[in-house]
Structures are given as C-alpha cells and as structure tokens.
Short mmCIF file of C-alpha atoms and ligand atoms in Angstrom, two decimals:
data_model
loop_
_atom_site.label_atom_id
_atom_site.label_comp_id
_atom_site.label_asym_id
_atom_site.label_seq_id
_atom_site.Cartn_x
_atom_site.Cartn_y
_atom_site.Cartn_z
CA MET A 70 -7.20 -30.50 24.36
CA THR A 71 -5.41 -33.92 24.03
CA ARG A 72 -2.53 -34.96 26.09
CA ARG A 73 -0.54 -34.84 23.12
CA SER A 74 -1.24 -31.32 22.25
CA LEU A 75 -0.61 -30.22 25.99
CA ILE A 76 2.86 -31.76 25.77
CA LEU A 77 3.54 -30.03 22.57
CA SER A 78 2.33 -26.56 23.72
CA ALA A 79 4.34 -26.72 26.97
CA PRO A 80 6.98 -23.99 27.20
CA LEU A 81 10.57 -24.61 26.89
CA ALA A 82 12.33 -24.07 30.03
CA ILE A 83 15.39 -21.59 29.46
CA PRO A 84 17.38 -20.75 32.45
CA GLY A 85 17.03 -17.17 33.73
CA PHE A 86 13.98 -16.72 31.67
CA SER A 87 10.39 -16.88 33.29
CA LEU A 88 7.13 -17.40 31.56
CA ALA A 89 5.24 -16.52 34.77
CA SER A 90 6.50 -13.19 35.61
CA PRO A 91 3.68 -10.58 35.27
CA GLN A 92 5.72 -8.26 33.08
CA THR A 93 3.31 -5.77 31.31
CA PRO A 94 3.85 -5.00 27.57
CA PRO A 95 5.59 -1.73 26.88
CA ALA A 96 3.36 1.15 26.90
CA PRO A 97 2.31 2.35 23.29
CA TYR A 98 4.35 5.19 21.96
CA GLY A 99 2.82 8.19 19.89
CA ALA A 100 -0.03 7.73 17.29
CA LEU A 101 -1.11 4.33 16.69
CA PRO A 102 -2.64 2.43 13.98
CA SER A 103 -6.33 1.16 13.70
CA ASP A 104 -6.95 -2.41 13.09
CA SER A 105 -7.74 -1.57 9.51
CA GLN A 106 -4.51 0.11 9.20
CA VAL A 107 -2.62 -2.74 10.68
CA ARG A 108 -4.29 -5.26 8.38
CA TRP A 109 -3.68 -2.93 5.44
CA SER A 110 0.13 -2.54 6.37
CA GLN A 111 0.33 -6.47 5.94
CA LEU A 112 -0.90 -6.21 1.95
CA GLU A 113 2.28 -4.31 1.04
CA PHE A 114 1.56 -4.90 -2.70
CA TYR A 115 -1.52 -4.43 -4.60
CA ASN A 116 -2.68 -3.01 -7.95
CA PHE A 117 -4.69 -0.37 -9.45
CA LEU A 118 -6.55 -0.82 -12.71
CA HIS A 119 -6.98 2.33 -14.87
CA PHE A 120 -9.67 1.58 -17.19
CA THR A 121 -12.48 3.66 -18.91
CA VAL A 122 -13.31 5.62 -22.03
CA ASN A 123 -9.66 7.07 -22.16
CA THR A 124 -8.69 3.36 -22.98
CA PHE A 125 -10.58 3.78 -26.24
CA THR A 126 -9.80 7.49 -26.96
CA ASP A 127 -6.00 7.08 -26.28
CA ARG A 128 -6.09 10.02 -23.68
CA GLU A 129 -4.99 10.15 -20.05
CA TRP A 130 -7.76 12.75 -19.10
CA GLY A 131 -10.85 12.50 -20.90
CA ASN A 132 -12.95 15.69 -21.30
CA GLY A 133 -16.37 14.30 -20.17
CA ASP A 134 -17.99 14.77 -23.69
CA GLU A 135 -17.28 11.14 -24.70
CA ASP A 136 -20.00 9.13 -26.28
CA PRO A 137 -20.61 6.13 -23.94
CA SER A 138 -20.75 3.96 -26.77
CA ILE A 139 -17.10 4.12 -27.25
CA PHE A 140 -16.58 2.03 -24.09
CA ASN A 141 -16.85 -1.50 -25.57
CA PRO A 142 -14.03 -4.01 -24.57
CA SER A 143 -14.29 -6.92 -26.98
CA ALA A 144 -13.02 -9.58 -24.48
CA PHE A 145 -13.12 -8.28 -20.91
CA ASP A 146 -12.17 -11.12 -18.42
CA ALA A 147 -12.08 -10.10 -14.70
CA ASP A 148 -10.89 -13.52 -13.80
CA ALA A 149 -8.15 -13.39 -16.50
CA ILE A 150 -6.93 -9.92 -14.88
CA CYS A 151 -6.91 -11.13 -11.44
CA GLU A 152 -5.06 -14.39 -12.20
CA VAL A 153 -2.28 -12.20 -13.77
CA LEU A 154 -2.43 -10.06 -10.58
CA LYS A 155 -2.29 -13.02 -8.34
CA ALA A 156 0.67 -14.39 -10.01
CA ALA A 157 2.57 -11.38 -9.41
CA GLY A 158 2.06 -11.74 -5.70
CA SER A 159 -0.72 -8.93 -5.50
CA ARG A 160 -2.98 -9.01 -2.47
CA GLY A 161 -5.59 -6.43 -3.88
CA VAL A 162 -6.95 -4.41 -6.68
CA ILE A 163 -8.24 -0.90 -7.04
CA LEU A 164 -10.54 -0.02 -9.93
CA THR A 165 -11.15 3.53 -11.34
CA CYS A 166 -14.73 3.13 -11.20
CA LYS A 167 -14.97 6.71 -12.36
CA HIS A 168 -12.11 8.69 -13.64
CA HIS A 169 -11.96 12.70 -14.26
CA ASP A 170 -14.10 12.19 -17.38
CA GLY A 171 -17.16 11.20 -15.07
CA PHE A 172 -17.85 7.98 -17.14
CA CYS A 173 -19.06 5.35 -14.61
CA LEU A 174 -18.16 1.70 -14.93
CA TRP A 175 -21.15 0.57 -13.02
CA PRO A 176 -25.01 1.05 -13.92
CA THR A 177 -25.23 4.08 -11.56
CA LYS A 178 -28.53 5.91 -11.16
CA THR A 179 -26.72 9.31 -10.93
CA THR A 180 -25.88 9.86 -14.59
CA ASP A 181 -26.39 8.56 -18.03
CA HIS A 182 -22.63 9.03 -18.83
CA CYS A 183 -22.21 5.33 -17.94
CA ILE A 184 -21.97 1.73 -18.93
CA ARG A 185 -25.85 1.55 -19.21
CA PHE A 186 -25.30 3.44 -22.62
CA SER A 187 -22.53 1.41 -23.73
CA PRO A 188 -22.94 -1.56 -26.24
CA TYR A 189 -20.82 -3.66 -23.50
CA ARG A 190 -23.03 -6.53 -22.65
CA ASN A 191 -25.88 -4.67 -24.38
CA GLY A 192 -26.11 -1.96 -21.75
CA LYS A 193 -26.47 -4.50 -18.97
CA GLY A 194 -22.79 -4.54 -18.05
CA ASP A 195 -21.34 -3.85 -14.61
CA ILE A 196 -17.46 -3.87 -14.62
CA VAL A 197 -17.42 -3.07 -10.91
CA LYS A 198 -19.51 -6.10 -10.12
CA GLU A 199 -17.39 -8.42 -12.44
CA LEU A 200 -14.23 -7.27 -11.04
CA SER A 201 -15.17 -7.31 -7.32
CA GLU A 202 -16.63 -10.84 -7.60
CA ALA A 203 -13.42 -12.11 -9.53
CA ALA A 204 -11.19 -10.66 -6.98
CA GLN A 205 -13.07 -12.12 -4.24
CA ARG A 206 -12.95 -15.72 -5.97
CA GLN A 207 -9.09 -15.22 -6.21
CA GLY A 208 -8.55 -14.14 -2.74
CA LEU A 209 -7.77 -10.45 -3.77
CA LYS A 210 -9.08 -7.60 -1.74
CA PHE A 211 -11.22 -5.02 -3.78
CA GLY A 212 -11.11 -1.26 -3.54
CA VAL A 213 -12.55 1.69 -5.47
CA TYR A 214 -11.32 4.77 -6.85
CA LEU A 215 -14.18 7.43 -7.51
CA SER A 216 -12.72 10.79 -9.02
CA PRO A 217 -14.07 13.84 -7.02
CA TRP A 218 -13.40 15.96 -10.13
CA ASP A 219 -16.06 15.16 -12.72
CA ARG A 220 -15.53 16.85 -16.10
CA ASN A 221 -19.07 15.66 -17.44
CA GLN A 222 -21.38 16.61 -14.55
CA ALA A 223 -23.26 20.00 -15.40
CA THR A 224 -23.52 20.51 -11.66
CA TYR A 225 -19.85 20.18 -11.00
CA GLY A 226 -18.89 23.27 -8.84
CA THR A 227 -22.19 23.54 -7.00
CA PRO A 228 -23.51 22.01 -3.75
CA ARG A 229 -25.64 19.53 -5.96
CA TYR A 230 -22.62 17.84 -7.25
CA ILE A 231 -21.64 17.00 -3.85
CA GLU A 232 -24.88 15.00 -3.27
CA VAL A 233 -24.25 13.36 -6.56
CA TYR A 234 -20.68 12.30 -5.50
CA ARG A 235 -22.06 10.87 -2.10
CA GLN A 236 -24.70 9.22 -4.02
CA GLN A 237 -22.25 7.49 -6.08
CA LEU A 238 -20.05 6.53 -3.16
CA ARG A 239 -23.38 4.92 -1.49
CA GLU A 240 -23.79 3.04 -4.63
CA LEU A 241 -20.35 1.54 -4.68
CA LEU A 242 -20.00 1.14 -0.94
CA THR A 243 -23.23 -0.59 -0.35
CA GLY A 244 -23.44 -2.82 -3.81
CA TYR A 245 -20.13 -4.50 -3.91
CA GLY A 246 -19.13 -6.30 -0.89
CA GLU A 247 -16.48 -5.40 1.61
CA LEU A 248 -13.85 -3.13 0.20
CA PHE A 249 -10.34 -2.64 1.51
CA GLU A 250 -9.72 0.93 0.47
CA ILE A 251 -11.36 3.77 -1.03
CA TRP A 252 -9.32 6.19 -3.19
CA HIS A 253 -9.72 10.01 -3.42
CA ASP A 254 -7.66 11.73 -6.12
CA GLY A 255 -6.42 15.25 -5.41
CA ALA A 256 -6.25 16.21 -8.98
CA ASN A 257 -8.79 19.21 -9.99
CA GLY A 258 -7.69 20.51 -13.47
CA GLY A 259 -10.42 23.05 -14.12
CA SER A 260 -11.57 22.75 -17.74
CA GLY A 261 -14.29 20.26 -19.04
CA TYR A 262 -17.46 19.60 -20.69
CA TYR A 263 -19.79 19.97 -17.82
CA GLY A 264 -22.91 19.14 -19.36
CA GLY A 265 -22.28 21.36 -22.46
CA ALA A 266 -20.95 24.42 -20.80
CA LYS A 267 -17.52 23.80 -21.90
CA GLU A 268 -15.62 26.08 -19.51
CA THR A 269 -13.10 26.22 -16.65
CA ARG A 270 -14.50 25.61 -13.13
CA LYS A 271 -12.31 26.26 -10.23
CA ILE A 272 -13.37 25.00 -6.81
CA ASP A 273 -12.30 26.01 -3.29
CA LYS A 274 -10.29 22.66 -2.46
CA ALA A 275 -10.44 23.67 1.22
CA HIS A 276 -14.36 23.65 1.52
CA TYR A 277 -16.01 22.54 -1.60
CA TYR A 278 -15.75 18.81 -1.12
CA ASP A 279 -16.65 18.87 2.71
CA TRP A 280 -14.35 16.03 3.08
CA ALA A 281 -15.10 15.37 6.83
CA ASN A 282 -18.53 14.52 6.08
CA THR A 283 -17.74 12.37 3.16
CA TRP A 284 -15.17 10.28 5.05
CA ALA A 285 -17.67 9.89 8.08
CA LEU A 286 -20.20 8.45 5.55
CA GLU A 287 -17.47 6.21 4.22
CA ARG A 288 -16.50 4.92 7.54
CA GLN A 289 -20.33 4.26 8.28
CA LEU A 290 -20.89 2.20 5.20
CA GLN A 291 -17.35 0.44 5.10
CA PRO A 292 -16.18 0.44 8.60
CA THR A 293 -13.09 -1.59 7.87
CA ALA A 294 -12.00 0.09 4.54
CA VAL A 295 -8.92 2.49 4.69
CA ARG A 296 -9.67 5.87 3.19
CA PHE A 297 -6.92 7.31 1.09
CA SER A 298 -5.92 10.82 -0.05
CA ASP A 299 -3.42 13.35 -0.13
CA VAL A 300 -4.22 13.76 3.54
CA GLY A 301 -5.64 10.36 4.75
CA PRO A 302 -7.51 10.21 6.94
CA ASP A 303 -6.22 6.34 7.12
CA VAL A 304 -3.23 6.25 4.26
CA ARG A 305 -1.65 9.26 2.72
CA TRP A 306 -0.19 10.07 -0.69
CA VAL A 307 3.65 9.50 -0.87
CA GLY A 308 4.00 12.75 -2.59
CA ASN A 309 5.11 11.63 -6.02
CA GLU A 310 3.81 9.13 -8.75
CA LYS A 311 7.03 7.30 -9.02
CA GLY A 312 6.43 4.62 -6.60
CA ILE A 313 9.37 6.00 -4.31
CA ALA A 314 9.09 6.69 -0.50
CA SER A 315 11.73 8.70 1.14
CA GLU A 316 14.85 7.03 2.57
CA THR A 317 13.32 8.06 6.03
CA CYS A 318 9.62 7.57 5.66
CA TRP A 319 7.73 7.70 8.90
CA GLN A 320 4.20 6.22 9.19
CA THR A 321 3.04 9.06 11.36
CA PHE A 322 2.22 12.31 9.63
CA THR A 323 1.04 15.72 10.23
CA PRO A 324 -0.36 17.17 7.02
CA VAL A 325 0.31 20.77 6.39
CA SER A 326 -0.99 22.80 3.18
CA GLN A 327 1.30 24.65 1.02
CA SER A 328 0.41 27.96 2.70
CA GLY A 329 0.89 26.43 6.12
CA GLY A 330 -2.64 25.97 7.05
CA SER A 331 -5.01 22.73 7.24
CA ALA A 332 -4.00 20.29 4.31
CA VAL A 333 -6.86 19.03 2.04
CA PRO A 334 -6.55 16.63 -1.12
CA GLY A 335 -4.74 18.60 -3.70
CA ASP A 336 -3.03 20.99 -1.23
CA VAL A 337 -0.05 19.32 0.74
CA ILE A 338 3.55 19.79 0.71
CA GLU A 339 4.81 16.92 -1.37
CA ARG A 340 8.17 16.69 0.05
CA GLU A 341 6.61 16.22 3.69
CA SER A 342 4.19 13.69 2.37
CA ASN A 343 7.30 11.84 1.27
CA SER A 344 9.01 11.57 4.35
CA GLY A 345 6.02 11.75 7.02
CA THR A 346 6.53 13.38 10.37
CA ARG A 347 8.38 11.96 13.20
CA ASP A 348 6.10 11.95 16.11
CA GLY A 349 3.26 13.09 13.56
CA LYS A 350 -0.10 13.64 15.02
CA TYR A 351 -1.78 10.94 12.95
CA TRP A 352 -0.83 7.28 12.15
CA MET A 353 -1.07 7.65 8.30
CA PRO A 354 1.33 5.41 6.37
CA ALA A 355 2.19 6.21 2.76
CA GLU A 356 1.05 4.71 -0.34
CA CYS A 357 3.25 4.64 -3.45
CA ASP A 358 1.11 4.80 -6.59
CA VAL A 359 2.97 4.26 -9.89
CA SER A 360 2.20 2.88 -13.29
CA ILE A 361 4.03 -0.08 -15.06
CA ARG A 362 3.78 2.15 -18.23
CA PRO A 363 4.52 5.87 -18.44
CA GLY A 364 0.90 6.67 -18.68
CA TRP A 365 -2.10 5.60 -16.27
CA PHE A 366 -4.24 4.34 -19.09
CA TRP A 367 -3.40 1.79 -21.78
CA HIS A 368 -1.94 3.25 -25.07
CA ALA A 369 -0.65 0.91 -27.80
CA ALA A 370 2.30 3.26 -28.25
CA GLU A 371 3.57 2.32 -24.71
CA ASN A 372 3.72 -1.42 -25.20
CA ALA A 373 7.41 -1.07 -25.64
CA LYS A 374 7.82 0.96 -22.42
CA VAL A 375 6.58 -1.36 -19.88
CA LYS A 376 8.62 -1.66 -16.45
CA THR A 377 10.86 -4.77 -16.23
CA PRO A 378 10.42 -7.47 -13.59
CA ARG A 379 13.92 -5.94 -12.17
CA GLU A 380 12.66 -2.40 -12.12
CA LEU A 381 9.41 -3.38 -10.40
CA PHE A 382 11.37 -5.39 -7.83
CA ASP A 383 13.55 -2.21 -7.23
CA LEU A 384 10.21 -0.21 -6.73
CA TYR A 385 8.92 -2.71 -4.32
CA CYS A 386 12.11 -2.36 -2.05
CA ILE A 387 12.04 1.41 -2.20
CA SER A 388 8.15 1.64 -1.36
CA ALA A 389 7.16 -1.34 0.73
CA GLY A 390 10.55 -1.75 1.92
CA ARG A 391 10.40 1.79 3.41
CA GLY A 392 7.16 1.27 5.40
CA ALA A 393 4.85 2.38 2.52
CA SER A 394 2.93 0.25 0.24
CA PHE A 395 3.36 -0.38 -3.57
CA LEU A 396 0.46 0.47 -5.65
CA LEU A 397 1.19 -0.70 -9.06
CA ASN A 398 -1.23 0.24 -11.84
CA VAL A 399 -1.70 -2.10 -14.60
CA PRO A 400 -4.11 -0.67 -17.35
CA PRO A 401 -6.51 -3.22 -19.26
CA ASP A 402 -6.21 -2.82 -22.90
CA ARG A 403 -9.11 -2.40 -25.30
CA ARG A 404 -9.78 -5.99 -25.19
CA GLY A 405 -10.21 -5.53 -21.36
CA LEU A 406 -7.29 -7.76 -20.73
CA ILE A 407 -3.74 -7.18 -19.34
CA ASN A 408 -1.67 -6.76 -22.14
CA GLU A 409 0.74 -9.68 -22.83
CA VAL A 410 3.71 -7.33 -22.28
CA ASP A 411 2.67 -6.35 -18.94
CA ALA A 412 1.62 -9.91 -17.90
CA GLN A 413 4.84 -11.07 -18.90
CA SER A 414 6.61 -8.48 -16.73
CA LEU A 415 4.21 -9.14 -13.71
CA ARG A 416 4.96 -12.94 -13.93
CA GLY A 417 8.60 -12.12 -14.03
CA PHE A 418 8.21 -9.72 -11.08
CA GLY A 419 6.51 -12.62 -9.06
CA LYS A 420 9.00 -14.99 -9.61
CA LEU A 421 11.72 -12.45 -8.56
CA MET A 422 9.68 -11.97 -5.25
CA SER A 423 9.12 -15.55 -4.46
CA ALA A 424 12.73 -16.37 -5.18
CA ALA A 425 14.04 -13.56 -2.87
CA PHE A 426 11.96 -14.23 -0.04
CA ALA A 427 11.92 -18.06 -0.48
CA VAL A 428 14.23 -18.87 2.49
CA ASN A 429 14.66 -16.74 5.60
CA LEU A 430 18.20 -17.59 6.91
CA ALA A 431 17.45 -16.11 10.30
CA LYS A 432 15.12 -18.99 11.17
CA THR A 433 18.21 -21.34 11.54
CA ALA A 434 20.09 -18.97 13.67
CA GLU A 435 20.64 -18.75 17.53
CA VAL A 436 19.17 -15.41 18.77
CA LYS A 437 20.53 -13.60 21.63
CA ALA A 438 19.65 -10.04 22.82
CA SER A 439 21.43 -7.83 25.29
CA ASN A 440 18.06 -6.94 27.11
CA VAL A 441 14.73 -8.82 27.38
CA ARG A 442 11.78 -7.25 28.92
CA GLY A 443 11.44 -8.65 32.53
CA LYS A 444 13.70 -11.66 31.18
CA ASN A 445 10.07 -12.83 30.19
CA LEU A 446 9.99 -15.35 27.34
CA ALA A 447 6.79 -13.54 26.11
CA TYR A 448 9.57 -10.94 24.64
CA ALA A 449 12.21 -13.07 23.91
CA ALA A 450 14.81 -12.29 21.10
CA HIS A 451 13.68 -15.63 19.20
CA ASN A 452 10.31 -13.85 18.35
CA LEU A 453 12.45 -11.94 16.01
CA VAL A 454 12.64 -15.08 13.67
CA ASP A 455 9.28 -16.92 14.26
CA GLY A 456 7.72 -15.34 11.06
CA ASN A 457 4.94 -14.12 13.37
CA ARG A 458 4.31 -10.32 13.06
CA GLU A 459 2.31 -10.37 16.26
CA SER A 460 5.03 -11.67 18.46
CA TYR A 461 7.97 -9.40 19.25
CA TRP A 462 11.18 -8.84 21.24
CA ALA A 463 11.13 -5.89 23.43
CA THR A 464 13.27 -4.65 26.30
CA ASP A 465 12.89 -3.03 29.59
CA ASP A 466 11.58 0.46 29.91
CA GLY A 467 14.51 2.97 29.52
CA ILE A 468 16.65 0.43 27.53
CA THR A 469 16.46 2.17 24.11
CA THR A 470 19.78 1.14 22.54
CA PRO A 471 19.91 -2.68 22.86
CA GLU A 472 21.36 -5.30 20.43
CA VAL A 473 20.52 -8.44 19.15
CA THR A 474 22.74 -11.12 17.52
CA LEU A 475 22.04 -13.81 15.13
CA THR A 476 24.72 -16.74 15.38
CA PHE A 477 24.68 -19.44 12.58
CA ALA A 478 26.09 -22.97 12.80
CA LEU A 479 27.57 -22.38 9.52
CA PRO A 480 28.41 -19.24 7.78
CA VAL A 481 25.61 -17.97 5.52
CA SER A 482 25.74 -15.70 2.48
CA PHE A 483 23.02 -12.93 2.09
CA ASN A 484 22.18 -9.68 0.38
CA LEU A 485 18.89 -8.44 1.90
CA ILE A 486 17.67 -7.94 5.33
CA CYS A 487 13.99 -7.08 6.50
CA VAL A 488 13.06 -5.68 9.81
CA ARG A 489 9.75 -4.94 11.13
CA GLU A 490 8.49 -3.15 14.41
CA ASN A 491 5.29 -4.00 16.01
CA ILE A 492 3.35 -1.16 14.89
CA ARG A 493 0.49 -1.74 17.30
CA LEU A 494 2.97 -0.12 20.00
CA GLY A 495 3.50 2.93 17.65
CA GLN A 496 6.78 3.75 15.61
CA ARG A 497 9.54 3.57 18.36
CA ILE A 498 12.91 3.04 16.77
CA ASP A 499 14.69 6.36 15.22
CA ALA A 500 17.79 4.55 13.79
CA PHE A 501 19.67 1.23 13.82
CA GLU A 502 22.85 -0.33 12.56
CA LEU A 503 23.89 -3.87 11.21
CA ASP A 504 27.23 -5.59 11.70
CA CYS A 505 28.66 -8.71 10.58
CA TRP A 506 31.48 -10.75 12.13
CA ASP A 507 34.40 -10.29 9.98
CA HIS A 508 37.93 -11.72 10.70
CA GLY A 509 37.38 -11.74 14.60
CA GLN A 510 35.71 -8.29 14.84
CA TRP A 511 32.36 -6.63 14.23
CA THR A 512 32.21 -4.62 10.86
CA ARG A 513 29.11 -2.58 10.16
CA PHE A 514 27.63 -3.20 6.79
CA ALA A 515 24.47 -1.17 6.72
CA GLY A 516 22.15 1.08 8.70
CA ALA A 517 18.87 2.98 8.53
CA THR A 518 16.28 5.40 10.22
CA SER A 519 12.74 4.57 10.07
CA ILE A 520 11.27 1.13 10.17
CA GLY A 521 7.62 0.81 11.23
CA SER A 522 5.91 -2.03 9.44
CA CYS A 523 8.78 -3.00 7.11
CA ARG A 524 12.33 -1.93 6.29
CA ILE A 525 14.20 -3.58 3.49
CA LEU A 526 18.00 -3.26 3.25
CA ARG A 527 19.51 -4.32 0.04
CA LEU A 528 23.39 -4.73 0.03
CA PRO A 529 25.47 -3.94 -2.97
CA GLU A 530 27.27 -7.16 -2.37
CA ARG A 531 26.72 -10.54 -0.73
CA ILE A 532 28.11 -10.98 2.64
CA HIS A 533 29.30 -14.09 4.07
CA THR A 534 29.35 -14.49 7.78
CA ASP A 535 28.43 -16.63 10.74
CA ARG A 536 27.16 -13.83 12.83
CA ILE A 537 25.00 -10.75 12.51
CA ARG A 538 24.34 -7.91 14.89
CA LEU A 539 21.41 -5.63 14.88
CA ARG A 540 22.09 -2.41 17.12
CA VAL A 541 19.36 0.04 17.91
CA THR A 542 21.22 3.33 18.17
CA ALA A 543 18.24 5.62 18.87
CA ALA A 544 14.75 5.05 19.98
CA ALA A 545 12.13 7.24 21.59
CA ALA A 546 10.85 4.32 23.80
CA CYS A 547 12.26 0.71 24.44
CA PRO A 548 12.15 -1.03 20.97
CA ALA A 549 9.29 -3.63 20.20
CA LEU A 550 10.68 -5.41 17.06
CA SER A 551 8.48 -8.22 15.63
CA GLU A 552 10.76 -9.46 12.87
CA LEU A 553 14.28 -9.46 11.69
CA SER A 554 14.82 -11.78 8.42
CA VAL A 555 17.71 -12.43 6.38
CA PHE A 556 17.61 -13.49 2.51
CA ASP A 557 19.86 -14.35 -0.28
CA ALA A 558 18.03 -12.72 -3.30
CA PRO A 559 19.18 -13.60 -6.84
CA ALA A 560 21.81 -11.18 -8.15
C1 FUL B 1818 -3.80 11.42 -10.86
C2 FUL B 1818 -4.75 11.44 -11.76
O1 FUL B 1818 -4.86 12.70 -12.50
C3 FUL B 1818 -4.19 10.56 -12.87
O2 FUL B 1818 -5.09 10.42 -13.85
C4 FUL B 1818 -4.35 8.98 -12.04
O3 FUL B 1818 -5.47 8.70 -11.85
C5 FUL B 1818 -3.31 9.13 -10.82
C6 FUL B 1818 -3.53 7.79 -9.98
O4 FUL B 1818 -3.98 10.10 -10.06
O5 FUL B 1818 -3.85 12.49 -9.69
#
C-alpha cells in the first residue's frame, strides 16, 4: 500500500464514536439466505422468454403432437434479443427450453420431439446454446425453464418419465455454463398427445416427481443456481401471474398445501405465497412472473396489447419494490426477435428506471441516528447512504424502535423512497414510518411493514423538505438497515 492510499483510507475521527471497540455484529435473526439467494436478491429485474412451437401454432399450451418442422424462426438473433433486454435494465434471462408440449429447443438425446427435427439451421440448431452464449456476452445471467409436465412423452405418468426429465436436466445443467436459476412450473393440466395415446393423465403431485431428489441433483450440478417453484426450495412463486407481491411480503415462508399438509409444486395456498410467512421456516423470497402481453407466447393479435413503460414501472415497484423479484416475460415472435412493439416499451421502461433512480438525494444529507451499536463507526448511520448493501446501520441489542434523520443543507423535492435491510442478518423489521419536517414539526407521510432486500415507497405527491426521519416502529431484533435512498422520479 502506498503512503497516499494509507492516508486516504485512514478513518475519520468522529467525537463519541470509536472504530476500535470490539463490538460484535448483531446476532442473525430467523431463517437466513444462502449466498446464492443474496446474489439473486440483487438482480431484482430479469426476463422470461417464452418461445417454442406455440409461437408458430398461435397457442398457449401445445398438445405435444406438433410436427417439429413448424419450429422455424426466420431470423432468430440471440444477441439482438439480449440487447433489447439489456436496454431495459434487465440482469438475466430465463428461456423456456421445453414447455408443456415437450418440444426441446436444444438437440437433446432424450426425444425426437426437438430442434434436431426442425428445419432451423438444417436440424443443427441449438437455441439454448445461442441464447446462453449471447447472454454471457452481454453480461446477462442465464436460467432455464424445463416443464415437468410433458404432453408429448409416451411415458409421462410412469417412473420412466422421471428418468427422462432428470436426463433433460442433466443436459441443460451441464452443457450451457453457469445458470442463475432453474424454473419448475407447477402446471399439470392432464390431457395430451402422450406418444399417440391421446388421453388424460393425472399424476399424484405430492409424490410423482420426487422433487427432493431432483432438487438435490440440481444443487449438485449447479451449486450456485437458485431453484424456483411454488415451494422453492430457494425462490417461491408469488401466487399470481400478474406481477404483484402483497403489500406486506415476507422473504421467509413456510409452505402449506391446500389441505394443510406439505406443499408441493401445484399445491400451495396462493394467498399465503403472496405474503409469505412472518418468521417462516425457510428463507424463500417471492418471484413475480408476469407477461408484457396478455399471453405468455407471441400472438400477432396481441401486438396492440403490450404493456406500456409506465405499467412496467408500476409493476417493478410492486414486485421488486416489495422484496420480491420482477420476472417479465417478453416472447420472441416468429422471426425469433423481440417484436418492435415490445422492444419500444422495454426501451421506454429502461429510460424511466434510469431517470427515476439517477440521483440518490440522501447521499447529500447529514445522517444521524438515535442509537448506533456500541457507538461503533462500523455500524454508523452514514452506512445508510453509502450505496453499499454490505455496510449497514445497526443499533444496540434491545433497541428495536430507533430512528434516523436525514438533514439536507437545502430543501429537496422527492416522491420515492427505497429502504433495504441487510438480509444476511435475517428479516428483522416489522414496521416503520417516515416523517418530514413541515412548518416546524414532524409530519408522517408514509409507512410500511416488511422490508427485506428492498422496499420502495412511492408518494402520491412530491414532498419538499429539508429533513426526513425514518422511525422503526416494530422489530423482532435490533434493526440492521443497509440503505435509505431518496429519489425524485419523473411524474
Ligand atoms: C404457467 C404455464 O402454464 C404458462 O404457460 C407459463 O409458462 C407460466 C409462466 O407458467 O404455469
């Protein structure tokens, strides 16, 4: 280390505070996230791509009897797709490698109902490879969706199919680099082609898939990927396909089936998935999957029904802004490109996001807390405005309702507040209130319950003030807050 960097890194001396005091960090509270879950929480916005034979048959659920030759995108361009997603601010992409129709977008050895029998690149194509490589080039994480329900497979419903499903997973999990998420759909509709049997097959959701062993296999093959399903084990479904997390949305969850027993994919109480469980048994944050169009697949008839940038921004605030993630589906069209209408909306959304979060006004404020753990600079209130999610403000044990004040040299105008807990120490805060200094007194302007990795509060009107106060009004353990940011988003 040079002398110059030594000087620069020397701690500031603040009267009454010490750097040296041997203050231990707060003891973690409740269920805790794994490192992969912490990394996943920082993604907040990423995309789904629903693309398969349905794109060409104009259906939402293919029966499994499609001729593979119908899958023939005329201008598939994985880089162009990723560029559009990137411009929207996306951090990852999950591809439907196989939807319920059973058609595989990669040259699997497990079935002929796949891209090997499609004219696309003369049967030598591999959409999973092209997309995973383009994602990597553009700094997007890559994930896979592999439908458990397979309406093409003759063996569906027998133990043999579980071997096929696991073999397909092995191919996907070993052939396409590091994955960030593996997606398990809970849908199991019944009827299908099933190798020509053309019948309805019902499976026992609780036992047929033997999920415990499939998830163990996935952990072994992709140790850092999060596994999504109605019941996690790492990320849970939010209980609706509208992109909306509950106003109170805990990142911990104890899944229960509709009959009160152990929950499995396809059998959960959706209302509870939406809010999570305070003090739940597992760290299992919610993911909000929603399509930019009415359907999951591209249909020409829906080109005029694409959500606007404003609608996408609203959804972001009530998904990612409630401690869940925003998984926005954008289906490629028959060319294999993001349709111009969707692309335009995504670009508009990206611009809105950049404008809204461009300047964190809190960075210019003087920050003072009613209590700082051990009066130790390591836990100082200034950590709230340093833009670093790892540093945090914490209080002494037993101090569960502290407050912190931001004082500005000149009054600021704002309409959006973002708060984050240090989730490595668990979900500790139950409720908080926000006040502003108004005509010589504190006036409450907002408040909320669960925080977790992110809570966004949007205000109906801009507030103009030189002081903002956050009061923790209920917490299960001394708070550990990592960020308090203040923004003036475009109206
Ligand atoms: C559902 C499926 O049935 C839809 O087709 C879509 O894939 C959606 C994300 O999940 O359960």
